[in-house]
mmCIF file of C-alpha atoms in Angstrom:
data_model
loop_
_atom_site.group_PDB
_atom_site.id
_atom_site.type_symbol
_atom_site.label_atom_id
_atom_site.label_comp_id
_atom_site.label_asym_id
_atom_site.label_seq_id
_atom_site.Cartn_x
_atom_site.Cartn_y
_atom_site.Cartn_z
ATOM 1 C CA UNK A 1 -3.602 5.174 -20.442
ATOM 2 C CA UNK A 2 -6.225 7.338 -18.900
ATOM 3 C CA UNK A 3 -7.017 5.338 -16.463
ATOM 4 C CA UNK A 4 -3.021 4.910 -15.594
ATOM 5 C CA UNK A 5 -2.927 9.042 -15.552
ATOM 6 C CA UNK A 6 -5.812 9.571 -13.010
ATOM 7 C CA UNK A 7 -4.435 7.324 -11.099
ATOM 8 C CA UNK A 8 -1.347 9.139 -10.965
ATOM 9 C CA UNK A 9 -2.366 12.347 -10.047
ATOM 10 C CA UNK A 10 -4.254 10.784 -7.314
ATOM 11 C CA UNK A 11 -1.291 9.388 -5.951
ATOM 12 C CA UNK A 12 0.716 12.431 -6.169
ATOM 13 C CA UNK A 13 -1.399 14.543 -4.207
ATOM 14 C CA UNK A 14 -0.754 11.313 -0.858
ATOM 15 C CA UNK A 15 2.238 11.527 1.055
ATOM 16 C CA UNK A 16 4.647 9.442 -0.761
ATOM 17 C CA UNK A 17 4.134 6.498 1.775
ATOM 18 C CA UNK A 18 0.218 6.394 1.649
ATOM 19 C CA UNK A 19 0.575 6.313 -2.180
ATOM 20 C CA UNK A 20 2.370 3.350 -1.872
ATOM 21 C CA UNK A 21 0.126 1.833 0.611
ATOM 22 C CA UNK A 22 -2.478 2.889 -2.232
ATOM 23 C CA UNK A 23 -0.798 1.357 -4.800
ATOM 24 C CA UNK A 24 -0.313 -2.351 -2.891
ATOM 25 C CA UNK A 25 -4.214 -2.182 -2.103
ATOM 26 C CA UNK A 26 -4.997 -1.742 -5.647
ATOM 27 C CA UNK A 27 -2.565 -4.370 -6.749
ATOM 28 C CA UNK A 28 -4.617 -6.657 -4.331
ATOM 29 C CA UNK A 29 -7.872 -5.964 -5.576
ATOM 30 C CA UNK A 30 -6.655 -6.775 -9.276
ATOM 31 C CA UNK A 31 -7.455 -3.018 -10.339
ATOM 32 C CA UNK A 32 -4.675 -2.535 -11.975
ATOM 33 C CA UNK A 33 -4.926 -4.205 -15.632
ATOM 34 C CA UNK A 34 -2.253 -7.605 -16.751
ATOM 35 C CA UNK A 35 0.018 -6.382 -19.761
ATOM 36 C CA UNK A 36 -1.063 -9.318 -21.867
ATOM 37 C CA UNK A 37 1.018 -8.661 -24.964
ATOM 38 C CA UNK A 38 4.067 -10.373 -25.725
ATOM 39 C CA UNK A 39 7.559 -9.384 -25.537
ATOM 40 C CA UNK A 40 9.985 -8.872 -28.354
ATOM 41 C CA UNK A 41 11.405 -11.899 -29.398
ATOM 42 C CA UNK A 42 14.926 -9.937 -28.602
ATOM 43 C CA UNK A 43 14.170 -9.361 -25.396
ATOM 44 C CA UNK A 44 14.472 -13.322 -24.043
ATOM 45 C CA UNK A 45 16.715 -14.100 -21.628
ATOM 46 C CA UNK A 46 18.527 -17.255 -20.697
ATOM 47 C CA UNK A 47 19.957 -17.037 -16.976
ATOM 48 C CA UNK A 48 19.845 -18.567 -13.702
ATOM 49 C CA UNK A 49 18.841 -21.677 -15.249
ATOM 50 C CA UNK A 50 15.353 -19.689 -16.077
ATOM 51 C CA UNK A 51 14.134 -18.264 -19.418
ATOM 52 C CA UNK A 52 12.678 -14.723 -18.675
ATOM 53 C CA UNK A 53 10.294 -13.172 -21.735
ATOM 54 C CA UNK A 54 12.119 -10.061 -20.645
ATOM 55 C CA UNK A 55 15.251 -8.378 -18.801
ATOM 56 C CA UNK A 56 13.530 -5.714 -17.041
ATOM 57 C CA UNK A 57 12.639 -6.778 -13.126
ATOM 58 C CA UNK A 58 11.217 -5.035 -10.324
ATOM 59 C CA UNK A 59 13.684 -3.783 -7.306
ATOM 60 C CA UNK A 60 13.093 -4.670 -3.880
ATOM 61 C CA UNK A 61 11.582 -2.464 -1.833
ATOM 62 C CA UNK A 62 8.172 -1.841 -3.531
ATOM 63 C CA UNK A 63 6.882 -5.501 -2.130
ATOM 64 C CA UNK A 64 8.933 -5.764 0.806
ATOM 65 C CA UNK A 65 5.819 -8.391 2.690
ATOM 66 C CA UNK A 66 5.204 -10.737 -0.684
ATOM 67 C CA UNK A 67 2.092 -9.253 -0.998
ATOM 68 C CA UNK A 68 1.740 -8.915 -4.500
ATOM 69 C CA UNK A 69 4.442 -10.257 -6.605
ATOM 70 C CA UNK A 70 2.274 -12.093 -9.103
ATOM 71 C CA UNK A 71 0.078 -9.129 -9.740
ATOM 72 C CA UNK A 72 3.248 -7.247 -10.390
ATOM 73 C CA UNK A 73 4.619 -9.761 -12.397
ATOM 74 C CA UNK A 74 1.114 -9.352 -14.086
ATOM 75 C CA UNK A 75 2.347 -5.538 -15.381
ATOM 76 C CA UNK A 76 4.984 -7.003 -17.647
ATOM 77 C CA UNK A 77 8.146 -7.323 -15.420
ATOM 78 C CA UNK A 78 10.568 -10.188 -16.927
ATOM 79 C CA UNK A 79 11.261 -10.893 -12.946
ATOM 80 C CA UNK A 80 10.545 -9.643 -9.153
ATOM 81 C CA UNK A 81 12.334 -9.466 -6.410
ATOM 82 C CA UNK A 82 10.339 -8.883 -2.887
ATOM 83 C CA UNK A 83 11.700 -7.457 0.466
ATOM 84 C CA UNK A 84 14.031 -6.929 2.222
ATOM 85 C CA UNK A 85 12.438 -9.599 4.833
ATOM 86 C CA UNK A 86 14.166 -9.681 8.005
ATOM 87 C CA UNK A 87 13.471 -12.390 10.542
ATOM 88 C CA UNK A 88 11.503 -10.360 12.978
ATOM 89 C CA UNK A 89 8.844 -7.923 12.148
ATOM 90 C CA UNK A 90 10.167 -4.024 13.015
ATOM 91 C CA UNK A 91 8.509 -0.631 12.392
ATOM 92 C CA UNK A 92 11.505 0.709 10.607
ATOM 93 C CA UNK A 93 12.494 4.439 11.000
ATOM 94 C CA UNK A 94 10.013 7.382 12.006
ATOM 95 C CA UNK A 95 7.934 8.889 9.645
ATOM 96 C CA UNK A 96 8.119 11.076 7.768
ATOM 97 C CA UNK A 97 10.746 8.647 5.716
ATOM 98 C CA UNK A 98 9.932 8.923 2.104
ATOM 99 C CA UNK A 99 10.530 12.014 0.005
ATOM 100 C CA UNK A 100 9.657 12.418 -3.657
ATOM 101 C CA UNK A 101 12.318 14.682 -5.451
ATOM 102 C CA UNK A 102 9.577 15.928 -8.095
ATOM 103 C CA UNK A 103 11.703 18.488 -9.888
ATOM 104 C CA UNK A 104 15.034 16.076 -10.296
ATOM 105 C CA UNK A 105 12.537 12.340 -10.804
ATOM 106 C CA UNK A 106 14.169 11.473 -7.575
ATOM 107 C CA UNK A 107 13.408 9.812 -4.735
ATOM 108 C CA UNK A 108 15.062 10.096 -0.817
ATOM 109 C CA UNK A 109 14.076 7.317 1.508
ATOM 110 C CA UNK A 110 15.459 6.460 5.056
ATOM 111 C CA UNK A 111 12.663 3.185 5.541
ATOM 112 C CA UNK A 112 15.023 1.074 7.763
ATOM 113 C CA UNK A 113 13.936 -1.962 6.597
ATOM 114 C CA UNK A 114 10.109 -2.001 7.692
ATOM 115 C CA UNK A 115 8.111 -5.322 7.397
ATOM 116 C CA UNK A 116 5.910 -7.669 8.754
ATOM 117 C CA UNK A 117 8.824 -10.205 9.673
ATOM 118 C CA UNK A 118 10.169 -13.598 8.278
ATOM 119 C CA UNK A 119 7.002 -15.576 8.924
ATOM 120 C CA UNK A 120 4.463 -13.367 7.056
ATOM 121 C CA UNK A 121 6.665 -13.295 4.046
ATOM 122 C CA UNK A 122 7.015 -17.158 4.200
ATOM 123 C CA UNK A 123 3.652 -17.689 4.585
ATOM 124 C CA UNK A 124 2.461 -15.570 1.552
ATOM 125 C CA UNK A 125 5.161 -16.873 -1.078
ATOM 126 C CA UNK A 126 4.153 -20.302 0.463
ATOM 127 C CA UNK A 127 0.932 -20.199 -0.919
ATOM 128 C CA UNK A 128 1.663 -18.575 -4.284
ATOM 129 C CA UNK A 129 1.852 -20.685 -7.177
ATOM 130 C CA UNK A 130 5.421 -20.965 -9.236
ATOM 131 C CA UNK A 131 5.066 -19.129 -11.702
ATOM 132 C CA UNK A 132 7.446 -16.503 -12.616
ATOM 133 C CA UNK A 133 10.750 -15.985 -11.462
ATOM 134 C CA UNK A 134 10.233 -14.003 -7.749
ATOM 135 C CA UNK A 135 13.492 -13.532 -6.144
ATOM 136 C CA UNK A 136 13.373 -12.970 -2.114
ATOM 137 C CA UNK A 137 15.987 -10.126 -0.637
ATOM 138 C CA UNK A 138 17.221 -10.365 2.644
ATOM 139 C CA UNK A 139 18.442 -8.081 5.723
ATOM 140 C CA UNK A 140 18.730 -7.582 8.994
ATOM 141 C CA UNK A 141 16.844 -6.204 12.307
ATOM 142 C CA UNK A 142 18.399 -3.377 13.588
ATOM 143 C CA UNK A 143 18.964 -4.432 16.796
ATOM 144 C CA UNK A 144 20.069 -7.173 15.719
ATOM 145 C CA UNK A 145 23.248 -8.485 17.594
ATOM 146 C CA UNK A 146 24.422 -11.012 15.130
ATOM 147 C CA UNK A 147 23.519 -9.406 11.650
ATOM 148 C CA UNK A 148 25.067 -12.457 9.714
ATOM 149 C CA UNK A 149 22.875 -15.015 11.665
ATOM 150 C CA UNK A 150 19.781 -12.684 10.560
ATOM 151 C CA UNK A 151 20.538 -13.005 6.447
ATOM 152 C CA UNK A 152 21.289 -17.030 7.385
ATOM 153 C CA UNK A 153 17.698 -17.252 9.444
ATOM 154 C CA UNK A 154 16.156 -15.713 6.258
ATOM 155 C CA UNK A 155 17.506 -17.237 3.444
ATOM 156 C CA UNK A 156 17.315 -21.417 5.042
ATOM 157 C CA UNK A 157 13.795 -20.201 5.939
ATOM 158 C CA UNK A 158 13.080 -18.979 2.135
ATOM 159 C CA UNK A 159 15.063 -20.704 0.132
ATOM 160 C CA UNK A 160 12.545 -23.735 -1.042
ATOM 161 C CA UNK A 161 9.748 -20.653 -1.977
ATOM 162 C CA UNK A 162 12.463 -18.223 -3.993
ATOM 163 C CA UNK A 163 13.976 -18.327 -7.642
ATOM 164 C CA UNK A 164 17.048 -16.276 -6.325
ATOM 165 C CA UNK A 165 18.358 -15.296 -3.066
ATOM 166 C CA UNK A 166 19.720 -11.827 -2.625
ATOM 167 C CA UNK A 167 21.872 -10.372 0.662
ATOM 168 C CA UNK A 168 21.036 -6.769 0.824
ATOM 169 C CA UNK A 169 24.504 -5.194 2.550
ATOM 170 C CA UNK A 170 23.476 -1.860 1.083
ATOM 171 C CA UNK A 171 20.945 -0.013 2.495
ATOM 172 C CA UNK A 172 22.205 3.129 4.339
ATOM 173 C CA UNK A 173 19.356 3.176 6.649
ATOM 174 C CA UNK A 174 20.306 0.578 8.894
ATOM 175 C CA UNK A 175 23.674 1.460 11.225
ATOM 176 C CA UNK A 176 26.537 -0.180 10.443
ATOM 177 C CA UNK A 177 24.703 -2.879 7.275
ATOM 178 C CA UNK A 178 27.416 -1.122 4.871
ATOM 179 C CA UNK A 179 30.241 -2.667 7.049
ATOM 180 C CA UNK A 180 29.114 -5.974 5.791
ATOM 181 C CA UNK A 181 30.604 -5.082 2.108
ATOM 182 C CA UNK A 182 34.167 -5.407 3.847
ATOM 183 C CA UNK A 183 36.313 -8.244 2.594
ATOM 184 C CA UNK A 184 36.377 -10.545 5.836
ATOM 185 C CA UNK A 185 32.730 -9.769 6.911
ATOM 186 C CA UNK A 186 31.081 -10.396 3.369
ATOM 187 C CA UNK A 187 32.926 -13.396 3.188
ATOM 188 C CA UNK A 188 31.916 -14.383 6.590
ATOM 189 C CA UNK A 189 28.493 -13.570 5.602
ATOM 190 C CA UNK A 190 28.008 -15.771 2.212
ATOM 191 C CA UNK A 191 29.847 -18.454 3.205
ATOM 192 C CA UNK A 192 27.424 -18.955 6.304
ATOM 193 C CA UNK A 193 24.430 -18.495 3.772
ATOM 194 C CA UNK A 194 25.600 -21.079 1.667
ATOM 195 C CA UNK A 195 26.018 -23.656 3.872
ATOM 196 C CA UNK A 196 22.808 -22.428 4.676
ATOM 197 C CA UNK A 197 20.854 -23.133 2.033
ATOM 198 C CA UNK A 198 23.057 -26.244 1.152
ATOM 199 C CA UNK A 199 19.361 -28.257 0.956
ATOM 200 C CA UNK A 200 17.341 -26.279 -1.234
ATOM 201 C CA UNK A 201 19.870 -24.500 -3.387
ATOM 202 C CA UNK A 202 18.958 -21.366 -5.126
ATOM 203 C CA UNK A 203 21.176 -18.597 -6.961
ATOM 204 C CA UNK A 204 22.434 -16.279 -4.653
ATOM 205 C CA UNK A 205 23.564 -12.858 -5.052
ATOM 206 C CA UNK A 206 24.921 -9.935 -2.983
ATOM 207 C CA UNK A 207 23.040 -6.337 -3.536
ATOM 208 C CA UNK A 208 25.760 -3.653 -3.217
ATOM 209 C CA UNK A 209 26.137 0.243 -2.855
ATOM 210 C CA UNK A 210 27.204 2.708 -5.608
ATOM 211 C CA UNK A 211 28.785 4.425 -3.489
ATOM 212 C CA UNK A 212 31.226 1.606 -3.190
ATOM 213 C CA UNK A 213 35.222 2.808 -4.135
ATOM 214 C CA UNK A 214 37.596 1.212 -6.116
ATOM 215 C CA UNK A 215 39.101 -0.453 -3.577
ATOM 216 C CA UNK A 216 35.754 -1.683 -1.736
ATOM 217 C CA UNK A 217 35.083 -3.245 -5.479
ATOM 218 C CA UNK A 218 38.165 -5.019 -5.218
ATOM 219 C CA UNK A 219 37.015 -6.852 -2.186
ATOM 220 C CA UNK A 220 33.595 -7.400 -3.338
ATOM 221 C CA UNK A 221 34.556 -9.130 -6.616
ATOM 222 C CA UNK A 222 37.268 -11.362 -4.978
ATOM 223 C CA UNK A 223 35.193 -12.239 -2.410
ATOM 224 C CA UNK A 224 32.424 -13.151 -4.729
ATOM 225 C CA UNK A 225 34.200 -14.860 -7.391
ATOM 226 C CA UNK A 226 36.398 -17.093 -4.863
ATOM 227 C CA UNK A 227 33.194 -18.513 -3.553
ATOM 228 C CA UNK A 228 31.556 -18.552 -6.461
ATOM 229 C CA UNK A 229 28.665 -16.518 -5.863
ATOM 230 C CA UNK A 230 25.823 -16.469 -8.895
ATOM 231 C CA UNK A 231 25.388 -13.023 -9.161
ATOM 232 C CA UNK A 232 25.450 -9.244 -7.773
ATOM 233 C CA UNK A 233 23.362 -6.014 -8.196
ATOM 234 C CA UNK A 234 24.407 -3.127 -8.579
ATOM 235 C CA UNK A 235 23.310 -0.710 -6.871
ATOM 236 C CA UNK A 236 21.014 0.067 -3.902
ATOM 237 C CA UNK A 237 20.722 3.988 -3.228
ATOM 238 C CA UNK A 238 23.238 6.391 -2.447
ATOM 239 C CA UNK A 239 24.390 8.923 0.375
ATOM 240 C CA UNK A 240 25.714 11.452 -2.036
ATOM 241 C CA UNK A 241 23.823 14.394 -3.559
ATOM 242 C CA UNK A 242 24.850 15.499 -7.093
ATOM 243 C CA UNK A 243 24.853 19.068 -7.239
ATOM 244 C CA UNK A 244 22.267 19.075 -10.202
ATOM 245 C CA UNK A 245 19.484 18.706 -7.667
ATOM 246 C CA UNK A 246 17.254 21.274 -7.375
ATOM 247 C CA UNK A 247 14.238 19.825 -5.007
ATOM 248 C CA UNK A 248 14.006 21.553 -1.321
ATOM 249 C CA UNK A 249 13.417 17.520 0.091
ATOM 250 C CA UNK A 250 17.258 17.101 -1.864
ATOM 251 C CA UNK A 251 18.800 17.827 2.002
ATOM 252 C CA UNK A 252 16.586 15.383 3.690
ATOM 253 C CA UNK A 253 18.827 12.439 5.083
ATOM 254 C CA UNK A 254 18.543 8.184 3.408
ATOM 255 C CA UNK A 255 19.210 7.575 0.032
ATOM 256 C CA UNK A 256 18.918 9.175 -3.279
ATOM 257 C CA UNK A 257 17.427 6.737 -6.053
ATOM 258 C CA UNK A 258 15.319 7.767 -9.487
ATOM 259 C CA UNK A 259 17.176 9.664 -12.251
ATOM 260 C CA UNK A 260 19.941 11.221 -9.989
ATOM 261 C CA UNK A 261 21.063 8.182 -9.580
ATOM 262 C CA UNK A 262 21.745 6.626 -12.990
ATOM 263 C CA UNK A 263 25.184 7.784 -13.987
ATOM 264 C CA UNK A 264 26.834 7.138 -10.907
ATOM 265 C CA UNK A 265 25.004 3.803 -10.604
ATOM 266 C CA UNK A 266 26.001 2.805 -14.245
ATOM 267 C CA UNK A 267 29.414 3.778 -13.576
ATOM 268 C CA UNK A 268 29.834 1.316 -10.349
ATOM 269 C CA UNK A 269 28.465 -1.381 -12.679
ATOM 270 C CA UNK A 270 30.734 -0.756 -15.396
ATOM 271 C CA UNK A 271 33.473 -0.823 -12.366
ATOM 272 C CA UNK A 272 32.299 -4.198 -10.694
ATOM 273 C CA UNK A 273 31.829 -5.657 -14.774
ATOM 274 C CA UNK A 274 35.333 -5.085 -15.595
ATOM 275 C CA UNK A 275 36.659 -6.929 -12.600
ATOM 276 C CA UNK A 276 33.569 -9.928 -12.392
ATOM 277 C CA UNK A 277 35.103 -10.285 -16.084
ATOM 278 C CA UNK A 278 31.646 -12.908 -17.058
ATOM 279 C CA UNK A 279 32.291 -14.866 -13.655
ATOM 280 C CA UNK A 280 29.112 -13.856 -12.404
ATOM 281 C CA UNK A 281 25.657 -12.091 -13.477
ATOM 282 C CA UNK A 282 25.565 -8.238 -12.876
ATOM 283 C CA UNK A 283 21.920 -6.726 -12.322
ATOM 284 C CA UNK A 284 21.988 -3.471 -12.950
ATOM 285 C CA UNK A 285 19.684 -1.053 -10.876
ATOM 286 C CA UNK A 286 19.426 2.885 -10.033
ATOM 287 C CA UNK A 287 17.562 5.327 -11.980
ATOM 288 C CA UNK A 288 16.460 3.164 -15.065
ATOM 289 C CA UNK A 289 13.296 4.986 -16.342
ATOM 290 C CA UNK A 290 13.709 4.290 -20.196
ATOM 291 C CA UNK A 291 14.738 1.791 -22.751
ATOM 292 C CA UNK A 292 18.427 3.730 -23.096
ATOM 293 C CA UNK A 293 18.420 3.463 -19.713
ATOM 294 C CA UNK A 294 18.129 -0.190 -19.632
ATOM 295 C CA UNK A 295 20.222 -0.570 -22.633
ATOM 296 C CA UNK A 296 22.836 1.563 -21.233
ATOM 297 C CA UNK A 297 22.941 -1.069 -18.069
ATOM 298 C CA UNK A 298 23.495 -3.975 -20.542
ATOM 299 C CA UNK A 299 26.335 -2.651 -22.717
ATOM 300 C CA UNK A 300 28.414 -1.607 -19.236
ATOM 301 C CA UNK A 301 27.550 -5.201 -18.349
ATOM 302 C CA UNK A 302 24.343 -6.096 -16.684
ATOM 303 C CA UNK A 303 22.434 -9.349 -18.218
ATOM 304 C CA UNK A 304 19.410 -7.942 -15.904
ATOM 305 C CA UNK A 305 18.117 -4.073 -15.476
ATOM 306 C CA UNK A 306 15.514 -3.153 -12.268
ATOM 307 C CA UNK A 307 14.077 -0.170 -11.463
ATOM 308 C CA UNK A 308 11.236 0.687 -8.838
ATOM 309 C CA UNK A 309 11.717 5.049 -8.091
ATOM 310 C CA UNK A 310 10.951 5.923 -11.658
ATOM 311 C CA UNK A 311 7.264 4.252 -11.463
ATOM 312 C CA UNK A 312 6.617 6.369 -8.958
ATOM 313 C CA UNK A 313 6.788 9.098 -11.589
ATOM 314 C CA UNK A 314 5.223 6.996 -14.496
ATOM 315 C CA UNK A 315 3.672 4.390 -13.361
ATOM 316 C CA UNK A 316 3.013 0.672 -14.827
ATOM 317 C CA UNK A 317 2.929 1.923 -18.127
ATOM 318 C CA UNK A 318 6.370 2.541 -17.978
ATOM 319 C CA UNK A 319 7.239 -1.186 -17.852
ATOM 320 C CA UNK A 320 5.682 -1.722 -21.430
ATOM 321 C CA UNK A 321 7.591 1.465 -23.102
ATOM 322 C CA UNK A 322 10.730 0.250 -21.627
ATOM 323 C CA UNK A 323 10.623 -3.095 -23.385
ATOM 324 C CA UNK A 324 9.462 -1.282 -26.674
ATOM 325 C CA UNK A 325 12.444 1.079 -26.872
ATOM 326 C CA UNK A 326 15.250 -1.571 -25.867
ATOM 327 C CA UNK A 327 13.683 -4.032 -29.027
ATOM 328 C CA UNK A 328 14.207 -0.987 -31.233
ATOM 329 C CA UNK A 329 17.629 -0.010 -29.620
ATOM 330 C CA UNK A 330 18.899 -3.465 -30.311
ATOM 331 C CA UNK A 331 17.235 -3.568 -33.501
ATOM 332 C CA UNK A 332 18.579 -0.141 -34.432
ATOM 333 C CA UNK A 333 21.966 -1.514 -33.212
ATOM 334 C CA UNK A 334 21.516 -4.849 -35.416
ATOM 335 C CA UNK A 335 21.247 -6.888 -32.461
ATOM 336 C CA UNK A 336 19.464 -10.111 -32.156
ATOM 337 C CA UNK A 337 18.665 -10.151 -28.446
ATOM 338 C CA UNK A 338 19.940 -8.837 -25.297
ATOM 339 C CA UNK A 339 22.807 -11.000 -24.736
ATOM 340 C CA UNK A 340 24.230 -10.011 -27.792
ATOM 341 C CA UNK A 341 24.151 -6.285 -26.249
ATOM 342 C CA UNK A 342 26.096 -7.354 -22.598
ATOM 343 C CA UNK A 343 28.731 -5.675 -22.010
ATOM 344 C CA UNK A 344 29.010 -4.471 -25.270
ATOM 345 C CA UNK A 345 30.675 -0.678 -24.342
ATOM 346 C CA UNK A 346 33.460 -2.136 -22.234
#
């Protein structure tokens, strides 16, 4: 743990985006050490045809180039999703474009999608071996004149090296991606990534906002459930600012993730949960940075909880003391494992 906490004030005296670029660099080198303990019995999960030791997965956005997945996966995650990969490579927005939000455990980021492209991400999870459940999220260039052929390029192209597909129509930081959350355009969308992916066929699910109304649930859901789509998270970050925030960076423009987040986040999920009504698997995601966190996300209805802002603030152990306090929540609870706990407050 000391090791963990010198690390972490190292990091917190970088900008926020060198830190990161810190933190992938010592993931390559293998500094960081493998959790090697095992999971709580209670905390297996059967889904997506997979058996994961745990629940708890890692958001896109920390890996969005495949760099490191299996080293992550090497910190205790249950799964890990990389991206978002878009089909050409793209500098993303001007820096300075990610804020830590030390006082409220938050985080503000306007990225815009920044990556190395389609073919570097290929490439790496190419080479990797299977093991683990690595899902692969996808989005689209911003210039991009036909963003639905963009998710299509990505997922036929990654497809045979994911465990899950994901269509990021969430992130506020590329013009105009939220518009893809409306009824005829998200249709539109999946239906031209399933066809697709017809040849290698992977789950797919749809990431979606929390700042999404009532009504834009509505369409989701339908949309979703009449084509049958395996799953969707909920949420990606949001444009609104709670008035409990006290940082100075709490005006800077993107979206808000970390603690802020959670109740508005858990909300939406308990939203989209009441309409999927079991039809589909909810991942829930936005602010998780404890085991009542996580356990909070699975009795409004997630089978699967992410996070990514809150290691920013505790780092990899954090991954380890999640899965501890969920075991004890469910054992406090007299709950066998996890599924028993889904959905269990609606």
């Amino acid at each position: 743990m000391g090791w963990y906490r010198a690390a972490d004030l190292l990091l917190s005296r970088l900008d926020a985006e060198d830190a990161h670029g810190l933190a992938i660099r010592s993931l390559k080198s293998g500094l960081l050490p493998r959790d090697r303990r095992p999971d709580p019995p209670s905390l297996r999960v059967e889904v997506l045809g997979r058996t994961l030791r745990n629940p708890i997965g890692l958001a896109a956005g920390f890996d969005k180039n495949a760099e490191v997945p299996d080293a992550l996966l090497g910190l205790g995650f249950g799964f890990v999703e990389i991206g978002s990969v878009t089909p050409k490579p793209q500098d993303g927005n001007p820096r300075p474009r990610l804020f830590r939000l030390g006082e409220d455990r938050g985080v503000i980021n306007r990225m815009g999608f920044p990556g190395q492209g389609l073919d570097a991400a290929r490439a790496r999870l190419q080479r990797r071996p299977r093991r683990g459940v690595v899902g692969v999220n996808v989005g689209a260039n911003k210039d991009s004149v036909d963003r639905a052929a963009d998710y299509v390029t990505c997922a036929a192209a990654l497809a045979p090296s994911a465990d899950y597909l994901v269509c990021n129509v969430s992130s506020p930081n590329t013009p105009g991606l939220r518009s893809l959350q409306g009824r005829t355009q998200l249709g539109d969308l999946l239906r031209r990534v399933q066809d697709s992916i017809a040849a290698h066929p992977v789950p797919l699910l749809v990431k979606i906002a929390p700042d999404a109304t009532d009504d834009d649930l509505d369409d989701i859901v339908a949309v979703c459930r009449e084509l049958e789509v395996d799953g969707i998270i909920v949420g990606n970050t949001t444009l609104s600012r709670p008035p409990s925030l006290r940082s100075a960076r709490g005006g800077e423009t993107g979206g808000l993730s970390g603690a802020p987040l959670m109740a508005l986040s858990t909300e939406v999920l308990r939203k989209t949960a009441r309409r999927v009504e079991r039809q589909c698997l909810l991942i829930g995601a936005g602010g998780v940075g404890s085991g009542a966190d996580a356990y909070a996300k699975i009795r409004a209805g997630a089978t699967l909880v992410q996070l990514y802002s809150m290691l920013v603030y505790e780092g990899p152990p954090l991954v380890r003391r999640i899965k501890n306090e969920l075991a004890a929540l469910l054992a406090r609870d007299g709950l066998a494992s996890v599924a028993d706990a889904i959905g269990a407050d609606l």
